[in-house]
Each structure stands twice: as structure tokens, then as C-alpha cells.
Coordinates of C-alpha atoms in Angstrom, one line a residue:
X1 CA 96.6 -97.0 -15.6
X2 CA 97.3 -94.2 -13.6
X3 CA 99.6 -96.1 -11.5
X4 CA 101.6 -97.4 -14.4
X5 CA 102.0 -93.6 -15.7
X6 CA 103.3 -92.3 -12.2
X7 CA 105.9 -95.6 -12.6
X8 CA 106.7 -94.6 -16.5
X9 CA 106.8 -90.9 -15.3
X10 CA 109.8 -91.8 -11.9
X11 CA 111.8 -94.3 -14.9
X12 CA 112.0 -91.2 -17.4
X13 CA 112.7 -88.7 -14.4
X14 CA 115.5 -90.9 -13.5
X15 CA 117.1 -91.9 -16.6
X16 CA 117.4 -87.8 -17.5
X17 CA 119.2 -87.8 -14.1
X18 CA 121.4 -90.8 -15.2
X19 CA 121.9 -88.8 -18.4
X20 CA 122.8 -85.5 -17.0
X21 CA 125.1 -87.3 -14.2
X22 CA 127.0 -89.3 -17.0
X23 CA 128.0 -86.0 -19.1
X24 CA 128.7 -84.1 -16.0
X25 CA 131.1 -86.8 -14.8
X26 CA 132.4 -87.5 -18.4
X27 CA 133.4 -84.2 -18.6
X28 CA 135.3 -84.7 -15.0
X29 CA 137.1 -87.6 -16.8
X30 CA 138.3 -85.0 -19.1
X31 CA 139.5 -82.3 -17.5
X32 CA 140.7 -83.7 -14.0
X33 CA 143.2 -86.1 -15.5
X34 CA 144.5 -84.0 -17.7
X35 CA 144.0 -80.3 -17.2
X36 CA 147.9 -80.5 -16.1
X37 CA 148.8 -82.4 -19.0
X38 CA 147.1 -80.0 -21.5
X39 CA 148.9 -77.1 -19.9
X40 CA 152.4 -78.8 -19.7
X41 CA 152.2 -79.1 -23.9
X42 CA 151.1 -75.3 -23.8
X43 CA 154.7 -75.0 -22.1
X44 CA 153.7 -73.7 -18.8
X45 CA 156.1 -74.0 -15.7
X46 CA 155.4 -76.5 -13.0
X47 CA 154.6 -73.4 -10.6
X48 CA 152.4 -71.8 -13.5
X49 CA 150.6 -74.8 -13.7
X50 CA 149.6 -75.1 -10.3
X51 CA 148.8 -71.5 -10.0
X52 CA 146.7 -72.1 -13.0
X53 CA 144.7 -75.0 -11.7
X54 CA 145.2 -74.1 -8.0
X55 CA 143.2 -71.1 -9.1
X56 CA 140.5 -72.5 -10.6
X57 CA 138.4 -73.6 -7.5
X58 CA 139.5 -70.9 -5.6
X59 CA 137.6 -68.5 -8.2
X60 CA 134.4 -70.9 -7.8
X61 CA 134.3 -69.9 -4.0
X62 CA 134.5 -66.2 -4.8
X63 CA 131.5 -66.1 -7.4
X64 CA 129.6 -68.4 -5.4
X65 CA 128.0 -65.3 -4.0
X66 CA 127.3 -63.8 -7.7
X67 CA 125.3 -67.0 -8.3
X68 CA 123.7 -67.0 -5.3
X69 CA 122.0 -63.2 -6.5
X70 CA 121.2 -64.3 -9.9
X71 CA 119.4 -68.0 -7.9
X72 CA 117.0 -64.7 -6.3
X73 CA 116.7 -63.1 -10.0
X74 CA 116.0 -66.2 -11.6
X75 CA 114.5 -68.4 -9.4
X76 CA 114.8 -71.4 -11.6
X77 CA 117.4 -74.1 -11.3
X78 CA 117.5 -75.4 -14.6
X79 CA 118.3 -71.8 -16.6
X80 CA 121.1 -71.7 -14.2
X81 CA 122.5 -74.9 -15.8
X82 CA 121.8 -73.9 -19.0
X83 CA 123.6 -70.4 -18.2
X84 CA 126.8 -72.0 -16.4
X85 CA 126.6 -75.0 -18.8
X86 CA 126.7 -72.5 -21.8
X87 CA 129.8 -70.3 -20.5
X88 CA 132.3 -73.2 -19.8
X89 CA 131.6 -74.2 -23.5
X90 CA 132.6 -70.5 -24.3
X91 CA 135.7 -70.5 -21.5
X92 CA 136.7 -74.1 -23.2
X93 CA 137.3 -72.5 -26.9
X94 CA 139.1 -70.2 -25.3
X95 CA 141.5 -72.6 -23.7
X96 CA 142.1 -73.8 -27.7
X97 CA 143.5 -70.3 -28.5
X98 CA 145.1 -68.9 -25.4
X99 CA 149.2 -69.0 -25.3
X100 CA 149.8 -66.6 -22.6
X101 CA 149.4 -67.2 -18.8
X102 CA 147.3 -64.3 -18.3
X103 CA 145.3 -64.8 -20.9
X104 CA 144.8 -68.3 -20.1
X105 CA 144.9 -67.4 -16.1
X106 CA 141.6 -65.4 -17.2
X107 CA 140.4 -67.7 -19.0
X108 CA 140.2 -70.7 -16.3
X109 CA 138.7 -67.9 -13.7
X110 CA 135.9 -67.3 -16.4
X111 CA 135.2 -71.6 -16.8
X112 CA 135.5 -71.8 -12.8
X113 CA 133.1 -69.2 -12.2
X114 CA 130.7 -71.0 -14.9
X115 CA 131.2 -74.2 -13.6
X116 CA 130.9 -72.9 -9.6
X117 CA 127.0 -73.8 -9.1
X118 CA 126.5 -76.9 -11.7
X119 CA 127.4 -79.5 -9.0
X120 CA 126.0 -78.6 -6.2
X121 CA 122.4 -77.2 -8.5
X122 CA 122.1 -81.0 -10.0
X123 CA 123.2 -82.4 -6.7
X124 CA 120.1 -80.3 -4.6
X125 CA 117.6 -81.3 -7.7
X126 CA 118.4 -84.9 -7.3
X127 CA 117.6 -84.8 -3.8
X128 CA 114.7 -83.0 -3.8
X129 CA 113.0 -85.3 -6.3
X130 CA 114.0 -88.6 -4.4
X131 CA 112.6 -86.9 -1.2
X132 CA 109.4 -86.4 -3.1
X133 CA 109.1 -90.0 -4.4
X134 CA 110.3 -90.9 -0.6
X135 CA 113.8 -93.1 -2.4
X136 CA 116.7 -90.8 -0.8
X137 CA 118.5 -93.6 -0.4
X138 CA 119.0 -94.4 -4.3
X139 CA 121.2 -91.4 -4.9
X140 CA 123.4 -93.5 -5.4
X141 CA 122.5 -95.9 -7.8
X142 CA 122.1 -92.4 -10.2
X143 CA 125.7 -91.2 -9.4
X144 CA 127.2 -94.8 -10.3
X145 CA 126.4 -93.6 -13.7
X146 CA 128.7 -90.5 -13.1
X147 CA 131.7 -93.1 -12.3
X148 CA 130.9 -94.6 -15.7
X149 CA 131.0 -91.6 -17.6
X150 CA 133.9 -90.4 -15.7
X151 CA 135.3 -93.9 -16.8
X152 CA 134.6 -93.8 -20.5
X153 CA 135.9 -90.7 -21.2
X154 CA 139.2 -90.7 -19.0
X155 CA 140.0 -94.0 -21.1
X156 CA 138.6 -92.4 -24.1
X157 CA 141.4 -89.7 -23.5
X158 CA 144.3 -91.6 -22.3
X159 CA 144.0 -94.2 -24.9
X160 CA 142.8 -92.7 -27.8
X161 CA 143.7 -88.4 -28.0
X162 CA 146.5 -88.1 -25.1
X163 CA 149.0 -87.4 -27.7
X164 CA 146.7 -85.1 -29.3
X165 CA 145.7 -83.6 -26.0
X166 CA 146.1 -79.9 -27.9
X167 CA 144.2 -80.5 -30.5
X168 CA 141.2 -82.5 -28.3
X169 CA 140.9 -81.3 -25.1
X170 CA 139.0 -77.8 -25.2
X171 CA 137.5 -78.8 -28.0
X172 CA 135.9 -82.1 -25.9
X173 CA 134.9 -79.8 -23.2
X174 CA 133.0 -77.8 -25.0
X175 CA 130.8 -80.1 -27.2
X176 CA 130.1 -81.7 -23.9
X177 CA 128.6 -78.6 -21.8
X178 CA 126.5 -78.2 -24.7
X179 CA 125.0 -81.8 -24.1
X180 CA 124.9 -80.6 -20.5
X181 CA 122.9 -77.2 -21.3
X182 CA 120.6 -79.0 -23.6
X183 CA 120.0 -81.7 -21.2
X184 CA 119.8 -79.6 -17.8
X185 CA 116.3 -77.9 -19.9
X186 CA 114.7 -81.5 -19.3
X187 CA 115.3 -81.9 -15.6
X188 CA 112.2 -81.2 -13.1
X189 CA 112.1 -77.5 -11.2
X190 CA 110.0 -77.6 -8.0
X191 CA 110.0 -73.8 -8.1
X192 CA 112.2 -73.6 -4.8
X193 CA 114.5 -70.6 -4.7
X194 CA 118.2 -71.9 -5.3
X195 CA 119.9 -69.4 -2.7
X196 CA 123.9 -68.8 -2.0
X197 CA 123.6 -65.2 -0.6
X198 CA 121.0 -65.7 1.8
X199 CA 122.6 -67.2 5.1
X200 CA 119.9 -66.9 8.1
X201 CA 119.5 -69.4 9.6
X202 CA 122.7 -70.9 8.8
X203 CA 125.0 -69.9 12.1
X204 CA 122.5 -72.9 14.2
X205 CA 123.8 -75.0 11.5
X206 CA 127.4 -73.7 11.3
X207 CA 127.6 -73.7 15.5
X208 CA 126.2 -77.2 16.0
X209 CA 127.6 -80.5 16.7
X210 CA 130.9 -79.5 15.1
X211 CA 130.0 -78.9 11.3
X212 CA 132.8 -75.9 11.1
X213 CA 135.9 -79.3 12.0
X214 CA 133.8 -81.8 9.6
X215 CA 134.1 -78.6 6.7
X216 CA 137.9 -78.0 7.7
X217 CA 138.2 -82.3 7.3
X218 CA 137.3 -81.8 4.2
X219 CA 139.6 -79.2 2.9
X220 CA 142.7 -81.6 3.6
X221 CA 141.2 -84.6 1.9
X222 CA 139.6 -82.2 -0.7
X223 CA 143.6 -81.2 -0.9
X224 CA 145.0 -84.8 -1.2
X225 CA 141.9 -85.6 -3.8
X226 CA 142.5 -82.4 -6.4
X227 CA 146.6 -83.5 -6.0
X228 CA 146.3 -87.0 -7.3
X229 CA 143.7 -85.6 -9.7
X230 CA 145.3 -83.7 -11.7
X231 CA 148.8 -84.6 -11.2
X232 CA 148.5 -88.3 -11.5
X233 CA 148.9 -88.4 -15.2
X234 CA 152.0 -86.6 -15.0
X235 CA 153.7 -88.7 -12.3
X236 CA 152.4 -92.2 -14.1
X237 CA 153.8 -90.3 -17.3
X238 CA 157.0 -89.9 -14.9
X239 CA 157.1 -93.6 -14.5
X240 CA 157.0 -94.6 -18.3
X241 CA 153.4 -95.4 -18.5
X242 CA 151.9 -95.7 -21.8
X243 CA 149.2 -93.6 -23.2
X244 CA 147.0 -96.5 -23.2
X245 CA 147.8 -97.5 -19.4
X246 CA 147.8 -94.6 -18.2
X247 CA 143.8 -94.3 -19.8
X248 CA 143.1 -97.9 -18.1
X249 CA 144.7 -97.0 -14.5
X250 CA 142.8 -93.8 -14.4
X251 CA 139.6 -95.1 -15.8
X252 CA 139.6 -98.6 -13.5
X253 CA 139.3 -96.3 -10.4
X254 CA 136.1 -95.3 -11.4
X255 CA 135.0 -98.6 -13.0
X256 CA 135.2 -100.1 -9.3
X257 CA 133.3 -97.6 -8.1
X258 CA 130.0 -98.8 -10.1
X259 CA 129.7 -102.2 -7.8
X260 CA 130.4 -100.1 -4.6
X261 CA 127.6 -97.7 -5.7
X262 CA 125.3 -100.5 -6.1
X263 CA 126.0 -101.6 -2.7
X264 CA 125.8 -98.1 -0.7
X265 CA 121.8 -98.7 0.2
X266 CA 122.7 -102.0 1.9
X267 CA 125.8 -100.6 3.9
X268 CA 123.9 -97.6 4.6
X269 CA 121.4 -100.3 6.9
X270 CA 124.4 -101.7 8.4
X271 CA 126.7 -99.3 9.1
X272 CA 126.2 -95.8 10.4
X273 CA 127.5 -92.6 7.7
X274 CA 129.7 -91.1 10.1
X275 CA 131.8 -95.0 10.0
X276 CA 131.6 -95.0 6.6
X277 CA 133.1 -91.4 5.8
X278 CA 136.2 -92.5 8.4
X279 CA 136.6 -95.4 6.7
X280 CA 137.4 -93.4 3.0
X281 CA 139.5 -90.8 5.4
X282 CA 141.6 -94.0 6.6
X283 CA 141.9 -95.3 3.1
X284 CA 143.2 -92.5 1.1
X285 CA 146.8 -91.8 3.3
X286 CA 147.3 -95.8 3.0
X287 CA 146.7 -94.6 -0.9
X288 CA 149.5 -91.7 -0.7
X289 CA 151.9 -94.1 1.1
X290 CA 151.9 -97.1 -1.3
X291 CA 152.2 -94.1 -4.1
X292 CA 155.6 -93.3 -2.4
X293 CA 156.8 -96.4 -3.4
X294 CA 155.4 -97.6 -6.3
X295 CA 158.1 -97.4 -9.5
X296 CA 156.2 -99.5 -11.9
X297 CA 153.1 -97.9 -12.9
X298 CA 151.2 -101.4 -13.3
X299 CA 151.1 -101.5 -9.4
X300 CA 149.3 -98.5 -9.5
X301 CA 145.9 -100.5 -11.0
X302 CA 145.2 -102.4 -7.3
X303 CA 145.5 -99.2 -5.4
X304 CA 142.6 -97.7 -7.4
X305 CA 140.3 -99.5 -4.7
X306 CA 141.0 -97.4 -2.6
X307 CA 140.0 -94.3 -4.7
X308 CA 136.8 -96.0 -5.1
X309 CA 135.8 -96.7 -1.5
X310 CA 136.8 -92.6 -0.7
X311 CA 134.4 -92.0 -3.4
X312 CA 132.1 -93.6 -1.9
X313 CA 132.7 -91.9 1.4
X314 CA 132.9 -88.4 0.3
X315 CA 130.7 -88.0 -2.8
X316 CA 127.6 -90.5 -1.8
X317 CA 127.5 -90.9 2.0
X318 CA 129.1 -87.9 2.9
X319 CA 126.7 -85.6 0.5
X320 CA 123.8 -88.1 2.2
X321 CA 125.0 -87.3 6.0
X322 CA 124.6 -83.3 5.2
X323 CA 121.5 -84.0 3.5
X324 CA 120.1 -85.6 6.4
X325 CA 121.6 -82.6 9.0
X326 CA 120.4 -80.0 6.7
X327 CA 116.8 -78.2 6.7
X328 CA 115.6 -79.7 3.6
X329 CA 115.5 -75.6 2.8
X330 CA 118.6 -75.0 2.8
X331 CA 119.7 -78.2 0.7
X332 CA 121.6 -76.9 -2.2
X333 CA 123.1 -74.0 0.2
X334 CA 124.9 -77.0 2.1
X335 CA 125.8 -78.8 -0.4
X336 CA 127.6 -75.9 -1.8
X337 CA 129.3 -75.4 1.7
X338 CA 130.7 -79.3 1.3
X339 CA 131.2 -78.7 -2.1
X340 CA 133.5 -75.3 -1.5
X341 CA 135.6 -77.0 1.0
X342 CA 136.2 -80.1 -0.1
X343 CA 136.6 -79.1 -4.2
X344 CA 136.9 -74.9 -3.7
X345 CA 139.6 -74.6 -1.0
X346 CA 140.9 -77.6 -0.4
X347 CA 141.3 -78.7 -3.9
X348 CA 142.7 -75.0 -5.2
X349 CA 145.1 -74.5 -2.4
X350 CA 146.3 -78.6 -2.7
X351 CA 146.8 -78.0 -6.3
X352 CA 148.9 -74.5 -5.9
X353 CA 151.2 -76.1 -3.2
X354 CA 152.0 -79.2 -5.3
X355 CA 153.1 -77.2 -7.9
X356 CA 155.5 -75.4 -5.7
X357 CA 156.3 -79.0 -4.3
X358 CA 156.9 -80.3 -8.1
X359 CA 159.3 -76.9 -9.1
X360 CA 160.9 -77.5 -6.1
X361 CA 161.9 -81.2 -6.1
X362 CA 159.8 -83.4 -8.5
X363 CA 157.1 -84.7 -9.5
X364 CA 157.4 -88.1 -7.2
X365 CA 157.6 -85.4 -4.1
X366 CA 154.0 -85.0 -4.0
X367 CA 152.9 -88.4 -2.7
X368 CA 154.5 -87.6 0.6
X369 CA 153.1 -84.2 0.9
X370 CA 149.8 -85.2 0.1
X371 CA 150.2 -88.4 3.3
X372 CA 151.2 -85.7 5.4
X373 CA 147.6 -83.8 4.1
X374 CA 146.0 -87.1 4.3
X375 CA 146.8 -87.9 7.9
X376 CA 145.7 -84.7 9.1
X377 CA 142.6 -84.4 7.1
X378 CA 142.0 -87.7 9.1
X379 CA 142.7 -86.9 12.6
X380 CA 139.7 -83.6 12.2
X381 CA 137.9 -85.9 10.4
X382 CA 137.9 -88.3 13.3
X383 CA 137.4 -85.0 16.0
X384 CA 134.1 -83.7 14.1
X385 CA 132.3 -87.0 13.8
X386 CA 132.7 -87.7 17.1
X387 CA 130.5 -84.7 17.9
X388 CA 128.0 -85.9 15.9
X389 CA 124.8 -86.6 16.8
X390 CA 122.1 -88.7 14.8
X391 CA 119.3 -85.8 15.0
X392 CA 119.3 -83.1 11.8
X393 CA 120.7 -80.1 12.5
X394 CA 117.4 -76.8 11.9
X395 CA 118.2 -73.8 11.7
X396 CA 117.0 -71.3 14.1
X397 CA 115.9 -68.8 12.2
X398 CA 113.9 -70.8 9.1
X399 CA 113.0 -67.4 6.7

């Protein structure tokens, strides 16, 4: 009896995880694809536009450290989801009404600074459970179910409300961080401070085996990954792509990435992580170079495989490989060092400069910039693993 309640107990543990992973990534589905296209019907400039969005993870990296002091405050993981989860529903009403690019410049600083922790807080909480239950290596059979939420609702959007993107898109975003706040009160809370602010310990981590290159990696392929993200609905738009097709392309990518996900435990036995992450790096610039010469947008749908395996590279194995380097007490403070470079600088400073790229030429222009971004990202990429070494990284200082 007591054997089949532990078992019923790790089932409903999971599928709240599921749940929670779903929204979170349905709400990605949302805003990543068209965030751009939102702003270009509220008449922003090209340059505005990037600025705007460009903007958005920068301001996550500054108030990571204003999270990190309310995670000593509070000392509870899930309030802080239910805080941030709470004030990007307030920051998305607010895109509904704003008209000026102030105002709405404002406006996206307040929803990145509420969205800042909410990835890397679920992300640590995950881990931590399946390191209790000894199954680390099922993380990601729970984030395949934030590539099918990411796929429902970019489909849901495209096809259904991308005409209506005005009247939809705020509003969608904040009915869905309510589902996130609500559910985020369900999820379990070891009691383990959740700490930004507090770094000792950190420089052995920062000074060994070449972290520093593998973080700068990752702000050129975070670069190349917020470009296509929120700009590929404008260029498929560019290329005459319905509303509908531009709904499938976008949501296929992630629809490919459920059998992949599925898959990751048994590559993971075969193939060591630091392979795996060069293998997404190598993928994603073959990506930007077919995008260069791609004029019908239906040739678009078989390069979405390469989206998938990068996805699988950077946001499973790559978020497993720091894990596994990481003092398990310093978990959600790595994470959120990945997470800042790959989505905070790289992704805000890609975003600004292909808006300058798109004011200054077009929209097509920013395949080739973002191959140039690409090959570099993979070159440091290819330097920092090579200093790898298979033992965790502890930190020298453990208080």
C-alpha cells in the first residue's frame, strides 16, 4: 500500500510539472512568434521594435539581482512564481492599452523584470525533485510537454487570431500567467533558499574548465535563437505566407521536438553532452544559410528539424551538463547564469541589432547576420568544450 502511494504521489508530482511546463511554454508560443508582429500593427518602426524587444531580456539581467534579495526574504520558490506569474499578467494588460513607445518601452521592462526568475525557479524545482526520486535523466520527458504547448498555441495564433493579433495577444498573455500563478501554488518546495545575490563560491565555478567561453557560446547562439524567434513571422509574412502557414511552420518546429525529447535518455547513454550541445551549435548556421535562400515559405517546414535538434541541445542537454557541473547548491543560481546568457544578453542584444539590420536593408538581411552570429557562436562553442572535463565543478567556498 505504501509503495503504491509513493508511486500515485511521483505520477501527480509529475503531471503538475507537465502542467506548469505546458502553460509556461504555451505562453512562449505566444509571445516569441509574434511579440514583433503585435508591435508592427501598433505602428512601431523597425529600429523601435528591436529596441523594444532587444530590451526586454536585457532588463531581466538587471533585476536578476532584485530577485535574488526578495529569494533571501521569502525563501519560498513557489510565492515567487506566483509573484512574477502575477505581474506579467498585470504588464500584459498594459500592452492592450499602451500607444506610445515609452509608455510601452516601460511597460515591457516591467513584464521582463516579472518574467526574469520564472524559468530558471521551475527549471531548479524540477531538478531538485528528480534528484530526490534519483530520475535526473527524465527532465526531459517533462519539457517535451513544453514543446507541445509551445506548439498548440503558436498554431492556435497563427491560424486562428494572427489577424486579430491586437485584439488577442495581451489579452492571451494574461489569462495564461494567471494559470501559471495558480498552478505554480501546487508545485513541491524543499525549503532551499532560491539565491541570485549570493555569489561565494561561485569564482571556483566561474574559473574552471572554461565555463566563462561555454557562457560567451551561448550568447551568440542565444543571439541567432531570439533573431529567428521573433522575427521569423515577419520575414515568412515577407515571403507571402498565409496566416495559417505561417501557424503550421512555426508550430511543426516544436511538434518535432516531442520524438527527440523522448529519445534524449537513450542518446544521453550513447553519446557524451558535450557531443550533443556541438551537434545543435553545428546545426543552427546550416539553418541560417538555407534561410538565405529560401523564397517560398513552404521550404521553410523541413528546416524546422534543425530547430528541434538545437532545442534539444541547448534547452535539455545543455541545462543537464550545468546541472551535473554545478553544486547541487547552487542549482537555480547556474541555471540562471545559462539562462542570462543565452536568453538575457544574447537574445536582447541579437534582437536590438536585427532591428538596426532590418531599418537598414530588410527584413531578408538578417539570415546572413545571424550565420555570421551562428558560426562564431560555434567556433567558442567548440573552444569551451574542449576544456571540459567529465568531473562536476564544487565550489570552493560552499556557505
Amino acid at each position: 500500500m505504501v509503495i503504491y502511494l509513493e508511486k500515485l504521489d511521483r505520477v501527480t508530482m509529475k503531471f503538475k510539472f507537465k502542467l506548469f511546463i505546458f502553460f509556461q511554454y504555451f505562453s512562449i508560443g505566444i509571445l516569441g512568434p509574434y511579440m514583433a508582429v503585435f508591435l508592427t500593427e501598433k505602428d512601431f518602426s523597425s529600429a523601435q521594435i528591436g529596441m523594444l524587444i532587444g530590451m526586454m531580456p536585457i532588463a531581466s539581467l538587471v533585476f536578476q539581482p532584485l530577485w535574488g534579495y526578495l529569494s533571501d526574504v521569502i525563501n519560498n520558490r513557489r510565492y515567487l512564481l506566483l509573484i512574477s506569474s502575477l505581474g506579467v499578467a498585470l504588464a500584459s494588460l498594459g500592452l492592450v492599452l499602451i500607444e506610445s513607445f515609452v509608455l510601452m518601452l516601460l511597460c515591457l521592462i516591467l513584464f521582463s523584470a516579472m518574467l526574469a526568475p520564472i524559468s530558471a525557479i521551475s527549471t531548479a524545482i524540477i531538478l531538485d525533485y528528480l534528484e530526490e526520486i534519483d530520475k535526473l535523466e527524465e527532465y526531459s520527458l517533462i519539457r517535451l510537454w513544453g514543446s507541445l504547448g509551445f506548439a498548440v498555441s503558436s498554431i492556435m495564433m497563427g491560424g486562428l487570431f494572427l489577424d486579430q493579433v491586437l485584439v488577442y495577444f495581451g489579452w492571451f498573455s494574461a489569462g495564461i500567467y494567471l494559470i501559471l500563478g495558480v498552478i505554480s501554488l501546487f508545485l513541491p518546495e524543499k525549503g532551499k533558499q532560491f539565491v541570485y545575490s549570493r555569489f561565494n563560491g561561485l569564482d571556483a565555478i566561474l574559473k574552471t574548465n572554461r565555463f566563462p567561453i561555454f557562457l560567451i557560446s551561448s550568447i551568440f547562439i542565444g543571439a541567432t535563437i531570439g533573431i529567428c524567434g521573433n522575427f521569423q513571422t515577419l520575414s515568412l509574412q515577407s515571403l507571402g505566407a498565409s496566416s495559417w502557414l505561417i501557424g503550421v511552420i512555426i508550430s511543426i518546429q516544436a511538434l518535432l521536438e516531442i520524438p527527440m525529447m523522448l529519445v534524449v535518455p537513450s542518446l544521453l547513454k550513447r553519446f557524451s553532452m558535450r557531443r550533443l550541445i556541438l551537434i545543435g551549435a553545428l546545426v543552427l548556421p546550416v539553418r541560417w544559410l538555407l534561410y538565405i535562400f529560401i523564397k517560398n515559405p513552404v521550404w521553410v517546414i523541413p528546416t524546422q528539424i534543425f530547430n528541434s535538434i538545437a532545442t534539444i541541445s541547448f534547452f535539455v542537454v545543455a541545462i543537464a551538463f550545468i546541472d551535473k557541473l554545478i553544486s547541487p547548491k547552487w542549482r537555480a543560481t547556474g541555471q540562471a547564469l545559462y539562462s542570462t546568457a543565452l536568453w538575457g544578453i544574447g537574445a536582447g542584444l541579437g534582437v536590438y541589432l536585427a532591428g538596426n539590420v532590418i531599418e537598414r536593408y530588410d527584413i531578408a538581411a538578417i539570415w546572413p547576420f545571424n550565420l555570421s552570429l551562428g558560426l562564431i557562436g560555434l567556433g567558442l562553442f567548440y573552444v569551451a568544450l574542449r576544456g571540459f572535463s567529465d568531473k562536476p565543478i564544487t565550489p570552493a567556498i560552499d556557505q
